[in-house]
Amino acid sequence: NQNFRLNTGSRVLLATSALGRAHYCALLESEREALLREISARNPSEYGSLKSSLEVGLRDFSEYGFCLSVGDWQSDVNAVGVPYRAADGTSVLGFNCCGPAYQLPREDLIEKWGPRLVNMVRNVEATILS
């Protein structure tokens, strides 16, 4: 898949990628509401499905501490994403790990890669705060 190789600064879909869902999870409630209004204005016919997809990300984040995308962004790509929000609120970042679905099954994302990515992001956070 040619779209699988992403460079720094590449854009991915907010609602279906683990990275986008993680970013959404790090937003304040007021920021989420503003973003949903923007999505509704830009894509009224797709608003319901996009909002539902973002809610899946919120549920995953609540349950696991990270977001999943299991074939949602691209059918042959699975991913896990973890949000980071700067303590001063100036930036929201998303970290992710993705790969071919046959190499990263859902179970491995939940049991292995998600927790490792959370740990890595917490280490980054601790380093920034110290």
PDB file of C-alpha atoms in Angstrom:
ATOM      1  CA  ASN A   1       0.000   0.000   0.000  1.00  0.00           C
ATOM      2  CA  GLN A   2       1.626   3.245  -1.133  1.00  0.00           C
ATOM      3  CA  ASN A   3      -0.275   5.348   1.416  1.00  0.00           C
ATOM      4  CA  PHE A   4       1.198   3.346   4.279  1.00  0.00           C
ATOM      5  CA  ARG A   5       4.515   5.192   4.229  1.00  0.00           C
ATOM      6  CA  LEU A   6       4.018   8.473   6.008  1.00  0.00           C
ATOM      7  CA  ASN A   7       6.545  11.232   6.460  1.00  0.00           C
ATOM      8  CA  THR A   8       6.748  13.656   9.354  1.00  0.00           C
ATOM      9  CA  GLY A   9       3.989  16.182   8.847  1.00  0.00           C
ATOM     10  CA  SER A  10       1.789  13.824   6.845  1.00  0.00           C
ATOM     11  CA  ARG A  11      -1.924  14.172   7.403  1.00  0.00           C
ATOM     12  CA  VAL A  12      -4.217  11.340   8.390  1.00  0.00           C
ATOM     13  CA  LEU A  13      -7.953  11.301   8.922  1.00  0.00           C
ATOM     14  CA  LEU A  14      -8.999  12.497  12.364  1.00  0.00           C
ATOM     15  CA  ALA A  15     -11.961  10.203  12.879  1.00  0.00           C
ATOM     16  CA  THR A  16     -10.603   6.906  11.597  1.00  0.00           C
ATOM     17  CA  SER A  17      -6.906   6.926  12.469  1.00  0.00           C
ATOM     18  CA  ALA A  18      -5.551   6.041  15.915  1.00  0.00           C
ATOM     19  CA  LEU A  19      -3.429   9.184  15.748  1.00  0.00           C
ATOM     20  CA  GLY A  20      -6.424  11.403  14.994  1.00  0.00           C
ATOM     21  CA  ARG A  21      -8.555   9.758  17.657  1.00  0.00           C
ATOM     22  CA  ALA A  22      -5.748  10.192  20.205  1.00  0.00           C
ATOM     23  CA  HIS A  23      -5.504  13.868  19.321  1.00  0.00           C
ATOM     24  CA  TYR A  24      -9.269  14.232  19.773  1.00  0.00           C
ATOM     25  CA  CYS A  25      -9.083  12.554  23.200  1.00  0.00           C
ATOM     26  CA  ALA A  26      -6.504  15.088  24.394  1.00  0.00           C
ATOM     27  CA  LEU A  27      -8.725  18.057  23.589  1.00  0.00           C
ATOM     28  CA  LEU A  28     -10.699  19.854  26.277  1.00  0.00           C
ATOM     29  CA  GLU A  29     -14.463  19.362  26.099  1.00  0.00           C
ATOM     30  CA  SER A  30     -14.931  22.892  24.722  1.00  0.00           C
ATOM     31  CA  GLU A  31     -12.319  22.207  22.033  1.00  0.00           C
ATOM     32  CA  ARG A  32     -14.046  18.945  21.087  1.00  0.00           C
ATOM     33  CA  GLU A  33     -17.383  20.727  20.800  1.00  0.00           C
ATOM     34  CA  ALA A  34     -15.863  23.423  18.570  1.00  0.00           C
ATOM     35  CA  LEU A  35     -14.232  20.768  16.405  1.00  0.00           C
ATOM     36  CA  LEU A  36     -17.511  18.857  16.080  1.00  0.00           C
ATOM     37  CA  ARG A  37     -19.280  22.074  15.017  1.00  0.00           C
ATOM     38  CA  GLU A  38     -16.606  22.598  12.357  1.00  0.00           C
ATOM     39  CA  ILE A  39     -16.938  18.994  11.157  1.00  0.00           C
ATOM     40  CA  SER A  40     -20.714  19.375  11.003  1.00  0.00           C
ATOM     41  CA  ALA A  41     -20.425  22.572   8.963  1.00  0.00           C
ATOM     42  CA  ARG A  42     -17.877  21.097   6.541  1.00  0.00           C
ATOM     43  CA  ASN A  43     -19.333  17.588   6.185  1.00  0.00           C
ATOM     44  CA  PRO A  44     -23.004  17.629   7.184  1.00  0.00           C
ATOM     45  CA  SER A  45     -23.776  14.364   5.378  1.00  0.00           C
ATOM     46  CA  GLU A  46     -20.870  12.553   7.078  1.00  0.00           C
ATOM     47  CA  TYR A  47     -21.164  14.194  10.489  1.00  0.00           C
ATOM     48  CA  GLY A  48     -22.978  11.300  12.182  1.00  0.00           C
ATOM     49  CA  SER A  49     -20.497   8.655  11.116  1.00  0.00           C
ATOM     50  CA  LEU A  50     -17.485  10.871  11.890  1.00  0.00           C
ATOM     51  CA  LYS A  51     -18.812  11.695  15.363  1.00  0.00           C
ATOM     52  CA  SER A  52     -19.530   8.000  16.026  1.00  0.00           C
ATOM     53  CA  SER A  53     -15.997   7.106  14.992  1.00  0.00           C
ATOM     54  CA  LEU A  54     -14.541   9.724  17.329  1.00  0.00           C
ATOM     55  CA  GLU A  55     -16.724   8.366  20.136  1.00  0.00           C
ATOM     56  CA  VAL A  56     -15.187   4.922  19.527  1.00  0.00           C
ATOM     57  CA  GLY A  57     -11.820   6.561  20.144  1.00  0.00           C
ATOM     58  CA  LEU A  58     -13.069   8.079  23.409  1.00  0.00           C
ATOM     59  CA  ARG A  59     -14.403   4.692  24.559  1.00  0.00           C
ATOM     60  CA  ASP A  60     -11.145   2.932  23.691  1.00  0.00           C
ATOM     61  CA  PHE A  61      -9.159   5.624  25.469  1.00  0.00           C
ATOM     62  CA  SER A  62     -11.368   5.343  28.534  1.00  0.00           C
ATOM     63  CA  GLU A  63     -11.050   1.548  28.586  1.00  0.00           C
ATOM     64  CA  TYR A  64      -7.417   1.046  27.586  1.00  0.00           C
ATOM     65  CA  GLY A  65      -5.621   4.383  27.966  1.00  0.00           C
ATOM     66  CA  PHE A  66      -5.008   4.490  24.219  1.00  0.00           C
ATOM     67  CA  CYS A  67      -6.945   4.605  20.950  1.00  0.00           C
ATOM     68  CA  LEU A  68      -7.203   1.900  18.335  1.00  0.00           C
ATOM     69  CA  SER A  69      -7.777   1.855  14.619  1.00  0.00           C
ATOM     70  CA  VAL A  70      -8.286  -1.678  13.410  1.00  0.00           C
ATOM     71  CA  GLY A  71      -8.789  -1.378   9.683  1.00  0.00           C
ATOM     72  CA  ASP A  72     -10.715   1.882  10.148  1.00  0.00           C
ATOM     73  CA  TRP A  73      -8.252   4.231   8.448  1.00  0.00           C
ATOM     74  CA  GLN A  74      -7.142   1.729   5.817  1.00  0.00           C
ATOM     75  CA  SER A  75      -8.489  -1.800   5.719  1.00  0.00           C
ATOM     76  CA  ASP A  76      -5.032  -3.398   5.814  1.00  0.00           C
ATOM     77  CA  VAL A  77      -3.522  -1.150   8.511  1.00  0.00           C
ATOM     78  CA  ASN A  78      -3.939  -1.435  12.285  1.00  0.00           C
ATOM     79  CA  ALA A  79      -2.700   1.130  14.762  1.00  0.00           C
ATOM     80  CA  VAL A  80      -2.637   2.317  18.344  1.00  0.00           C
ATOM     81  CA  GLY A  81      -2.412   5.976  19.399  1.00  0.00           C
ATOM     82  CA  VAL A  82      -1.709   7.814  22.650  1.00  0.00           C
ATOM     83  CA  PRO A  83      -2.390  11.498  23.252  1.00  0.00           C
ATOM     84  CA  TYR A  84      -0.166  14.003  24.996  1.00  0.00           C
ATOM     85  CA  ARG A  85      -1.275  17.441  26.093  1.00  0.00           C
ATOM     86  CA  ALA A  86       1.379  19.872  27.280  1.00  0.00           C
ATOM     87  CA  ALA A  87       0.941  20.837  30.922  1.00  0.00           C
ATOM     88  CA  ASP A  88       0.572  24.487  29.920  1.00  0.00           C
ATOM     89  CA  GLY A  89      -2.107  23.550  27.363  1.00  0.00           C
ATOM     90  CA  THR A  90      -0.198  25.047  24.444  1.00  0.00           C
ATOM     91  CA  SER A  91       0.059  21.888  22.392  1.00  0.00           C
ATOM     92  CA  VAL A  92      -1.664  18.594  21.795  1.00  0.00           C
ATOM     93  CA  LEU A  93       0.331  15.779  20.268  1.00  0.00           C
ATOM     94  CA  GLY A  94      -0.465  12.259  19.236  1.00  0.00           C
ATOM     95  CA  PHE A  95       1.948   9.336  19.231  1.00  0.00           C
ATOM     96  CA  ASN A  96       1.187   6.172  17.340  1.00  0.00           C
ATOM     97  CA  CYS A  97       2.420   2.788  16.244  1.00  0.00           C
ATOM     98  CA  CYS A  98       0.978   1.316  13.080  1.00  0.00           C
ATOM     99  CA  GLY A  99       1.650  -1.437  10.638  1.00  0.00           C
ATOM    100  CA  PRO A 100       0.175  -4.059   8.369  1.00  0.00           C
ATOM    101  CA  ALA A 101      -2.864  -5.686   9.931  1.00  0.00           C
ATOM    102  CA  TYR A 102      -1.383  -9.167   9.549  1.00  0.00           C
ATOM    103  CA  GLN A 103       1.602  -8.119  11.700  1.00  0.00           C
ATOM    104  CA  LEU A 104      -0.348  -6.073  14.256  1.00  0.00           C
ATOM    105  CA  PRO A 105      -3.547  -7.891  15.170  1.00  0.00           C
ATOM    106  CA  ARG A 106      -5.977  -6.195  17.558  1.00  0.00           C
ATOM    107  CA  GLU A 107      -4.968  -8.437  20.455  1.00  0.00           C
ATOM    108  CA  ASP A 108      -1.300  -7.436  20.128  1.00  0.00           C
ATOM    109  CA  LEU A 109      -2.256  -3.763  19.978  1.00  0.00           C
ATOM    110  CA  ILE A 110      -4.234  -4.088  23.213  1.00  0.00           C
ATOM    111  CA  GLU A 111      -1.918  -6.398  25.127  1.00  0.00           C
ATOM    112  CA  LYS A 112       1.522  -5.382  23.872  1.00  0.00           C
ATOM    113  CA  TRP A 113       1.900  -2.244  21.783  1.00  0.00           C
ATOM    114  CA  GLY A 114      -0.694   0.010  23.415  1.00  0.00           C
ATOM    115  CA  PRO A 115       0.731  -0.343  26.930  1.00  0.00           C
ATOM    116  CA  ARG A 116       4.278   0.130  25.612  1.00  0.00           C
ATOM    117  CA  LEU A 117       3.274   3.283  23.762  1.00  0.00           C
ATOM    118  CA  VAL A 118       1.533   4.650  26.869  1.00  0.00           C
ATOM    119  CA  ASN A 119       4.718   4.001  28.841  1.00  0.00           C
ATOM    120  CA  MET A 120       6.832   5.757  26.213  1.00  0.00           C
ATOM    121  CA  VAL A 121       4.564   8.816  26.189  1.00  0.00           C
ATOM    122  CA  ARG A 122       4.624   8.961  30.014  1.00  0.00           C
ATOM    123  CA  ASN A 123       8.440   8.852  29.868  1.00  0.00           C
ATOM    124  CA  VAL A 124       8.429  11.727  27.368  1.00  0.00           C
ATOM    125  CA  GLU A 125       6.036  13.632  29.611  1.00  0.00           C
ATOM    126  CA  ALA A 126       8.222  13.052  32.683  1.00  0.00           C
ATOM    127  CA  THR A 127      11.315  14.210  30.794  1.00  0.00           C
ATOM    128  CA  ILE A 128       9.596  17.392  29.635  1.00  0.00           C
ATOM    129  CA  LEU A 129       8.338  18.177  33.135  1.00  0.00           C
ATOM    130  CA  SER A 130      11.704  17.642  34.802  1.00  0.00           C
TER     131      SER A 130
END
